Amino acid sequence: MLSNLKAATFEVLETMFYLFPESLEEGEVLPARGPFLRSWVTIAGPQSICIGLQVPQSLARKMAANFLGTDEEEISQPEMEDILKETTNMMAGAFLSKMKASGAFKLQTPEAQWLAVEEEKKKAPVNRLRFDVDDELMELFVKKG
Amino acid sequence: MAYNVLIVDDSATMRALIRKVLVISGFDIGEYFEGANGQEALGILEHNWVDIILSDIHMPGMDGAALVETLKDHKLWRNIPVVLITTESRPEVINPFLNLGVQDYIQKPFRPETIRKKLTGILGEAQTPDAIESEGCDF
């Protein structure tokens, strides 16, 4: 499941953002420059799962600028939220295709939330994959049920 | 000849992206129209001619399925090609739309050339005014 999620994420990032993530080794650390933007989507079905993405604001801004083809200075906070939600939605769609999931699994509306550095530490998801994207930390997480 | 395009998606950001990708793809676009759901799309169609509709599936209010059903029941709009732009590619989700008469679908994430190829396949290569002139018109 995680390998399909990882493949789906790479596909979305490379196609829509021209970003090429690299997996971080266990214990490898990138400086945490908050605040962080977290987006997630629930896939409702026989066994519901929630998948999500978390990036620092600087990476969210870069992604939005790449996505919309504008300068980073012109990107607003709602645009960053919108882009990250759309990214999560695309990841989930690609993930369902790769899993060959039945039509019983349905994508819900994606959500997003800003987290300060301290909040992020408290709410850090357990099952997560960490990536280096242009020297910034991107985290993927998945939660069952 | 340029084509008028209606983009239907609840995300303003995604509408902007699709518009940008259409420009990059080099497809000859006349006018752009945008709606956040099926209801807004129908309102636009009441007052404007559209050559092709690019629509999302999941939208608040009137969703993609209800929009397509309404279009196919309308004597003037039933022949406007509809292409889904969606995160979904599972047959269980897409096939009911194809059965309703949707022309094709494009899965997000997509590249500009994918959009161009699909639209060209449906509408044909748009001709520039110069090309039309050089062919001449005999009445």
mmCIF file of C-alpha atoms in Angstrom:
data_model
loop_
_atom_site.group_PDB
_atom_site.id
_atom_site.type_symbol
_atom_site.label_atom_id
_atom_site.label_comp_id
_atom_site.label_asym_id
_atom_site.label_seq_id
_atom_site.Cartn_x
_atom_site.Cartn_y
_atom_site.Cartn_z
ATOM 1 C CA MET A 1 0.000 0.000 0.000
ATOM 2 C CA LEU A 2 2.752 2.464 0.948
ATOM 3 C CA SER A 3 4.682 1.755 -2.252
ATOM 4 C CA ASN A 4 1.562 2.556 -4.313
ATOM 5 C CA LEU A 5 1.024 5.749 -2.335
ATOM 6 C CA LYS A 6 4.650 6.710 -2.865
ATOM 7 C CA ALA A 7 4.418 6.000 -6.606
ATOM 8 C CA ALA A 8 1.172 7.999 -6.865
ATOM 9 C CA THR A 9 2.771 10.933 -5.051
ATOM 10 C CA PHE A 10 5.861 10.941 -7.245
ATOM 11 C CA GLU A 11 3.672 10.835 -10.346
ATOM 12 C CA VAL A 12 1.655 13.865 -9.218
ATOM 13 C CA LEU A 13 4.670 15.890 -8.106
ATOM 14 C CA GLU A 14 6.653 15.204 -11.256
ATOM 15 C CA THR A 15 3.785 15.776 -13.691
ATOM 16 C CA MET A 16 2.125 18.800 -12.148
ATOM 17 C CA PHE A 17 4.966 20.528 -10.297
ATOM 18 C CA TYR A 18 8.189 19.379 -11.964
ATOM 19 C CA LEU A 19 9.386 18.408 -8.486
ATOM 20 C CA PHE A 20 11.438 15.267 -7.939
ATOM 21 C CA PRO A 21 11.292 13.979 -4.359
ATOM 22 C CA GLU A 22 13.985 11.812 -2.823
ATOM 23 C CA SER A 23 13.295 9.438 0.057
ATOM 24 C CA LEU A 24 14.940 10.389 3.347
ATOM 25 C CA GLU A 25 16.816 7.696 5.230
ATOM 26 C CA GLU A 26 15.846 6.827 8.797
ATOM 27 C CA GLY A 27 17.360 9.449 11.073
ATOM 28 C CA GLU A 28 18.135 11.839 8.232
ATOM 29 C CA VAL A 29 17.005 15.316 9.228
ATOM 30 C CA LEU A 30 16.042 18.411 7.293
ATOM 31 C CA PRO A 31 15.607 21.735 9.093
ATOM 32 C CA ALA A 32 11.965 22.223 10.129
ATOM 33 C CA ARG A 33 10.972 25.682 9.009
ATOM 34 C CA GLY A 34 7.336 26.171 9.921
ATOM 35 C CA PRO A 35 4.522 26.873 9.806
ATOM 36 C CA PHE A 36 3.383 23.701 8.097
ATOM 37 C CA LEU A 37 0.458 23.081 5.833
ATOM 38 C CA ARG A 38 -1.204 19.711 6.123
ATOM 39 C CA SER A 39 -3.816 18.383 3.718
ATOM 40 C CA TRP A 40 -5.646 15.088 3.847
ATOM 41 C CA VAL A 41 -8.434 13.210 2.141
ATOM 42 C CA THR A 42 -10.517 10.308 3.353
ATOM 43 C CA ILE A 43 -11.155 7.391 1.054
ATOM 44 C CA ALA A 44 -14.450 6.016 2.332
ATOM 45 C CA GLY A 45 -15.227 2.372 1.688
ATOM 46 C CA PRO A 46 -15.332 -1.100 3.176
ATOM 47 C CA GLN A 47 -12.218 -0.056 5.065
ATOM 48 C CA SER A 48 -11.784 3.687 5.114
ATOM 49 C CA ILE A 49 -8.336 5.198 4.987
ATOM 50 C CA CYS A 50 -7.062 8.724 5.257
ATOM 51 C CA ILE A 51 -4.034 9.820 3.276
ATOM 52 C CA GLY A 52 -2.310 13.126 3.591
ATOM 53 C CA LEU A 53 0.578 15.368 2.839
ATOM 54 C CA GLN A 54 2.445 17.885 4.944
ATOM 55 C CA VAL A 55 4.890 20.542 3.788
ATOM 56 C CA PRO A 56 6.445 23.703 5.219
ATOM 57 C CA GLN A 57 4.926 26.963 4.035
ATOM 58 C CA SER A 58 7.944 27.693 1.847
ATOM 59 C CA LEU A 59 7.425 24.469 -0.107
ATOM 60 C CA ALA A 60 3.657 25.014 -0.302
ATOM 61 C CA ARG A 61 4.384 28.423 -1.824
ATOM 62 C CA LYS A 62 6.841 26.962 -4.312
ATOM 63 C CA MET A 63 4.383 24.240 -5.322
ATOM 64 C CA ALA A 64 1.593 26.760 -5.839
ATOM 65 C CA ALA A 65 3.856 29.004 -7.931
ATOM 66 C CA ASN A 66 4.908 26.053 -10.107
ATOM 67 C CA PHE A 67 1.335 24.879 -10.437
ATOM 68 C CA LEU A 68 -0.086 28.248 -11.452
ATOM 69 C CA GLY A 69 2.950 29.488 -13.349
ATOM 70 C CA THR A 70 3.265 32.669 -11.291
ATOM 71 C CA ASP A 71 5.894 34.213 -9.011
ATOM 72 C CA GLU A 72 6.104 32.918 -5.450
ATOM 73 C CA GLU A 73 5.532 36.462 -4.101
ATOM 74 C CA GLU A 74 2.110 36.527 -5.756
ATOM 75 C CA ILE A 75 0.846 33.374 -4.071
ATOM 76 C CA SER A 76 -1.769 33.835 -1.345
ATOM 77 C CA GLN A 77 -2.425 31.605 1.659
ATOM 78 C CA PRO A 78 -5.788 30.329 0.280
ATOM 79 C CA GLU A 79 -4.051 29.443 -2.987
ATOM 80 C CA MET A 80 -1.474 27.368 -1.104
ATOM 81 C CA GLU A 81 -4.291 25.577 0.731
ATOM 82 C CA ASP A 82 -6.205 25.010 -2.484
ATOM 83 C CA ILE A 83 -3.144 23.629 -4.286
ATOM 84 C CA LEU A 84 -2.209 21.267 -1.485
ATOM 85 C CA LYS A 85 -5.800 19.992 -1.268
ATOM 86 C CA GLU A 86 -5.829 19.439 -5.017
ATOM 87 C CA THR A 87 -2.477 17.669 -4.789
ATOM 88 C CA THR A 88 -3.784 15.347 -2.092
ATOM 89 C CA ASN A 89 -6.881 14.699 -4.164
ATOM 90 C CA MET A 90 -4.803 13.788 -7.222
ATOM 91 C CA MET A 91 -2.541 11.567 -5.103
ATOM 92 C CA ALA A 92 -5.567 9.744 -3.740
ATOM 93 C CA GLY A 93 -7.042 9.284 -7.224
ATOM 94 C CA ALA A 94 -3.759 7.934 -8.595
ATOM 95 C CA PHE A 95 -3.401 5.740 -5.505
ATOM 96 C CA LEU A 96 -6.865 4.195 -6.031
ATOM 97 C CA SER A 97 -6.023 3.487 -9.674
ATOM 98 C CA LYS A 98 -2.750 1.826 -8.724
ATOM 99 C CA MET A 99 -4.492 -0.237 -6.040
ATOM 100 C CA LYS A 100 -7.176 -1.206 -8.589
ATOM 101 C CA ALA A 101 -9.651 -0.369 -5.834
ATOM 102 C CA SER A 102 -13.303 -1.162 -6.489
ATOM 103 C CA GLY A 103 -15.940 1.511 -7.020
ATOM 104 C CA ALA A 104 -17.024 0.972 -3.400
ATOM 105 C CA PHE A 105 -14.102 3.204 -2.362
ATOM 106 C CA LYS A 106 -15.053 6.854 -2.742
ATOM 107 C CA LEU A 107 -12.953 9.955 -2.441
ATOM 108 C CA GLN A 108 -14.206 12.526 0.033
ATOM 109 C CA THR A 109 -13.557 16.258 -0.115
ATOM 110 C CA PRO A 110 -9.957 17.107 0.798
ATOM 111 C CA GLU A 111 -9.237 19.321 3.794
ATOM 112 C CA ALA A 112 -6.285 21.445 4.863
ATOM 113 C CA GLN A 113 -4.961 22.903 8.093
ATOM 114 C CA TRP A 114 -2.028 25.133 9.070
ATOM 115 C CA LEU A 115 0.172 23.930 11.934
ATOM 116 C CA ALA A 116 2.791 25.820 13.897
ATOM 117 C CA VAL A 117 6.082 23.998 14.561
ATOM 118 C CA GLU A 118 5.059 23.045 18.114
ATOM 119 C CA GLU A 119 1.612 21.848 17.044
ATOM 120 C CA GLU A 120 3.237 19.801 14.297
ATOM 121 C CA LYS A 121 5.388 17.995 16.856
ATOM 122 C CA LYS A 122 2.308 17.134 18.939
ATOM 123 C CA LYS A 123 0.226 16.035 15.951
ATOM 124 C CA ALA A 124 2.934 14.247 13.982
ATOM 125 C CA PRO A 125 1.319 11.282 12.240
ATOM 126 C CA VAL A 126 2.671 7.833 13.070
ATOM 127 C CA ASN A 127 2.734 6.083 9.695
ATOM 128 C CA ARG A 128 4.610 8.517 7.549
ATOM 129 C CA LEU A 129 7.073 8.616 4.698
ATOM 130 C CA ARG A 130 9.566 11.464 4.548
ATOM 131 C CA PHE A 131 11.011 13.032 1.418
ATOM 132 C CA ASP A 132 13.479 15.694 0.470
ATOM 133 C CA VAL A 133 11.931 17.998 -2.118
ATOM 134 C CA ASP A 134 14.304 20.775 -3.165
ATOM 135 C CA ASP A 135 15.921 20.661 0.308
ATOM 136 C CA GLU A 136 12.524 20.934 1.997
ATOM 137 C CA LEU A 137 10.778 18.285 4.053
ATOM 138 C CA MET A 138 7.647 16.659 2.646
ATOM 139 C CA GLU A 139 5.792 14.063 4.664
ATOM 140 C CA LEU A 140 3.192 11.604 3.475
ATOM 141 C CA PHE A 141 0.979 9.861 5.942
ATOM 142 C CA VAL A 142 -1.659 7.193 5.886
ATOM 143 C CA LYS A 143 -4.139 6.216 8.559
ATOM 144 C CA LYS A 144 -6.586 3.322 8.477
ATOM 145 C CA GLY A 145 -10.127 3.356 9.817
ATOM 146 C CA MET B 1 -11.294 28.580 -36.257
ATOM 147 C CA ALA B 2 -10.991 28.961 -32.500
ATOM 148 C CA TYR B 3 -13.068 26.952 -30.051
ATOM 149 C CA ASN B 4 -15.007 28.229 -27.056
ATOM 150 C CA VAL B 5 -14.292 26.203 -23.942
ATOM 151 C CA LEU B 6 -16.292 25.857 -20.738
ATOM 152 C CA ILE B 7 -14.340 24.640 -17.693
ATOM 153 C CA VAL B 8 -16.448 23.285 -14.816
ATOM 154 C CA ASP B 9 -14.621 22.647 -11.541
ATOM 155 C CA ASP B 10 -15.306 23.718 -7.972
ATOM 156 C CA SER B 11 -11.654 24.615 -7.462
ATOM 157 C CA ALA B 12 -10.785 28.058 -8.852
ATOM 158 C CA THR B 13 -7.151 26.998 -8.741
ATOM 159 C CA MET B 14 -7.813 23.953 -10.897
ATOM 160 C CA ARG B 15 -9.812 26.059 -13.360
ATOM 161 C CA ALA B 16 -6.866 28.446 -13.613
ATOM 162 C CA LEU B 17 -4.508 25.523 -14.129
ATOM 163 C CA ILE B 18 -6.625 23.954 -16.878
ATOM 164 C CA ARG B 19 -6.814 27.329 -18.590
ATOM 165 C CA LYS B 20 -3.047 27.712 -18.359
ATOM 166 C CA VAL B 21 -2.463 24.208 -19.684
ATOM 167 C CA LEU B 22 -4.792 24.884 -22.617
ATOM 168 C CA VAL B 23 -2.713 27.943 -23.501
ATOM 169 C CA ILE B 24 0.543 25.987 -23.202
ATOM 170 C CA SER B 25 -0.860 23.134 -25.291
ATOM 171 C CA GLY B 26 -1.280 25.513 -28.215
ATOM 172 C CA PHE B 27 -4.892 24.582 -28.796
ATOM 173 C CA ASP B 28 -6.712 27.443 -30.509
ATOM 174 C CA ILE B 29 -9.091 28.802 -27.895
ATOM 175 C CA GLY B 30 -11.666 31.471 -28.604
ATOM 176 C CA GLU B 31 -13.458 32.295 -25.380
ATOM 177 C CA TYR B 32 -13.084 30.716 -21.958
ATOM 178 C CA PHE B 33 -16.033 30.288 -19.674
ATOM 179 C CA GLU B 34 -15.842 28.938 -16.143
ATOM 180 C CA GLY B 35 -18.339 27.468 -13.711
ATOM 181 C CA ALA B 36 -17.892 26.123 -10.191
ATOM 182 C CA ASN B 37 -20.562 23.415 -10.615
ATOM 183 C CA GLY B 38 -23.153 22.074 -13.018
ATOM 184 C CA GLN B 39 -25.702 24.746 -12.193
ATOM 185 C CA GLU B 40 -23.287 27.538 -13.046
ATOM 186 C CA ALA B 41 -22.331 25.728 -16.241
ATOM 187 C CA LEU B 42 -25.974 25.586 -17.351
ATOM 188 C CA GLY B 43 -26.320 29.303 -16.632
ATOM 189 C CA ILE B 44 -23.357 30.008 -18.902
ATOM 190 C CA LEU B 45 -24.767 27.785 -21.660
ATOM 191 C CA GLU B 46 -28.046 29.716 -21.579
ATOM 192 C CA HIS B 47 -26.257 32.792 -22.895
ATOM 193 C CA ASN B 48 -23.165 31.579 -24.728
ATOM 194 C CA TRP B 49 -22.163 29.122 -27.390
ATOM 195 C CA VAL B 50 -19.608 26.588 -26.214
ATOM 196 C CA ASP B 51 -17.769 24.069 -28.416
ATOM 197 C CA ILE B 52 -16.509 21.773 -25.674
ATOM 198 C CA ILE B 53 -17.014 21.306 -21.933
ATOM 199 C CA LEU B 54 -14.230 20.148 -19.614
ATOM 200 C CA SER B 55 -15.825 19.057 -16.349
ATOM 201 C CA ASP B 56 -14.870 17.648 -12.987
ATOM 202 C CA ILE B 57 -17.026 14.881 -11.467
ATOM 203 C CA HIS B 58 -17.183 15.691 -7.768
ATOM 204 C CA MET B 59 -18.565 19.178 -7.166
ATOM 205 C CA PRO B 60 -20.869 20.616 -4.509
ATOM 206 C CA GLY B 61 -24.371 21.407 -5.756
ATOM 207 C CA MET B 62 -24.931 19.974 -9.220
ATOM 208 C CA ASP B 63 -22.157 17.439 -9.792
ATOM 209 C CA GLY B 64 -20.692 16.141 -13.037
ATOM 210 C CA ALA B 65 -23.190 13.287 -13.430
ATOM 211 C CA ALA B 66 -26.216 15.557 -13.029
ATOM 212 C CA LEU B 67 -24.695 18.066 -15.443
ATOM 213 C CA VAL B 68 -24.114 15.428 -18.126
ATOM 214 C CA GLU B 69 -27.635 14.024 -17.706
ATOM 215 C CA THR B 70 -29.124 17.502 -18.100
ATOM 216 C CA LEU B 71 -27.027 18.215 -21.184
ATOM 217 C CA LYS B 72 -27.974 14.963 -22.849
ATOM 218 C CA ASP B 73 -31.682 15.690 -22.279
ATOM 219 C CA HIS B 74 -31.422 19.103 -23.935
ATOM 220 C CA LYS B 75 -32.058 19.308 -27.672
ATOM 221 C CA LEU B 76 -29.467 22.051 -28.251
ATOM 222 C CA TRP B 77 -26.754 21.039 -25.784
ATOM 223 C CA ARG B 78 -26.821 17.270 -26.199
ATOM 224 C CA ASN B 79 -24.197 17.377 -28.976
ATOM 225 C CA ILE B 80 -21.658 19.510 -27.142
ATOM 226 C CA PRO B 81 -18.716 17.212 -26.401
ATOM 227 C CA VAL B 82 -17.986 16.732 -22.707
ATOM 228 C CA VAL B 83 -14.566 15.632 -21.457
ATOM 229 C CA LEU B 84 -14.146 14.746 -17.797
ATOM 230 C CA ILE B 85 -11.065 16.050 -16.036
ATOM 231 C CA THR B 86 -10.860 13.964 -12.933
ATOM 232 C CA THR B 87 -8.638 12.299 -10.395
ATOM 233 C CA GLU B 88 -10.499 9.049 -11.138
ATOM 234 C CA SER B 89 -9.681 6.469 -13.791
ATOM 235 C CA ARG B 90 -11.384 3.426 -12.314
ATOM 236 C CA PRO B 91 -13.810 1.831 -14.798
ATOM 237 C CA GLU B 92 -16.538 1.659 -12.134
ATOM 238 C CA VAL B 93 -16.441 5.439 -11.903
ATOM 239 C CA ILE B 94 -15.755 6.386 -15.539
ATOM 240 C CA ASN B 95 -17.896 3.887 -17.483
ATOM 241 C CA PRO B 96 -21.277 5.228 -16.324
ATOM 242 C CA PHE B 97 -20.247 8.627 -17.726
ATOM 243 C CA LEU B 98 -19.122 7.130 -21.030
ATOM 244 C CA ASN B 99 -22.470 5.318 -21.206
ATOM 245 C CA LEU B 100 -24.214 8.651 -20.704
ATOM 246 C CA GLY B 101 -22.424 10.004 -23.752
ATOM 247 C CA VAL B 102 -19.341 11.684 -22.319
ATOM 248 C CA GLN B 103 -16.719 11.807 -25.060
ATOM 249 C CA ASP B 104 -13.595 11.025 -23.075
ATOM 250 C CA TYR B 105 -11.777 11.665 -19.815
ATOM 251 C CA ILE B 106 -8.416 13.050 -18.768
ATOM 252 C CA GLN B 107 -6.959 11.874 -15.486
ATOM 253 C CA LYS B 108 -5.205 14.336 -13.224
ATOM 254 C CA PRO B 109 -2.246 14.695 -13.131
ATOM 255 C CA PHE B 110 -1.973 15.491 -16.819
ATOM 256 C CA ARG B 111 0.445 17.059 -19.260
ATOM 257 C CA PRO B 112 -0.452 19.791 -21.781
ATOM 258 C CA GLU B 113 0.123 17.430 -24.706
ATOM 259 C CA THR B 114 -2.465 15.024 -23.287
ATOM 260 C CA ILE B 115 -5.106 17.736 -23.295
ATOM 261 C CA ARG B 116 -4.178 18.870 -26.783
ATOM 262 C CA LYS B 117 -4.285 15.331 -28.129
ATOM 263 C CA LYS B 118 -7.691 14.625 -26.620
ATOM 264 C CA LEU B 119 -9.245 17.902 -27.760
ATOM 265 C CA THR B 120 -7.782 17.597 -31.241
ATOM 266 C CA GLY B 121 -9.145 14.061 -31.458
ATOM 267 C CA ILE B 122 -12.623 15.313 -30.594
ATOM 268 C CA LEU B 123 -12.801 18.691 -32.309
ATOM 269 C CA GLY B 124 -10.143 18.369 -34.984
ATOM 270 C CA GLU B 125 -7.168 20.642 -35.489
ATOM 271 C CA ALA B 126 -8.383 24.236 -35.341
ATOM 272 C CA GLN B 127 -7.521 26.176 -38.471
ATOM 273 C CA THR B 128 -5.947 29.610 -38.373
ATOM 274 C CA PRO B 129 -7.669 32.447 -40.334
ATOM 275 C CA ASP B 130 -4.751 32.359 -42.822
ATOM 276 C CA ALA B 131 -5.270 28.672 -43.463
ATOM 277 C CA ILE B 132 -8.981 29.177 -44.011
ATOM 278 C CA GLU B 133 -8.332 32.062 -46.396
ATOM 279 C CA SER B 134 -5.796 30.122 -48.439
ATOM 280 C CA GLU B 135 -8.272 27.279 -48.913
ATOM 281 C CA GLY B 136 -10.813 29.736 -50.281
ATOM 282 C CA CYS B 137 -14.581 29.654 -50.047
ATOM 283 C CA ASP B 138 -16.686 29.048 -53.116
ATOM 284 C CA PHE B 139 -20.399 29.747 -52.926
#
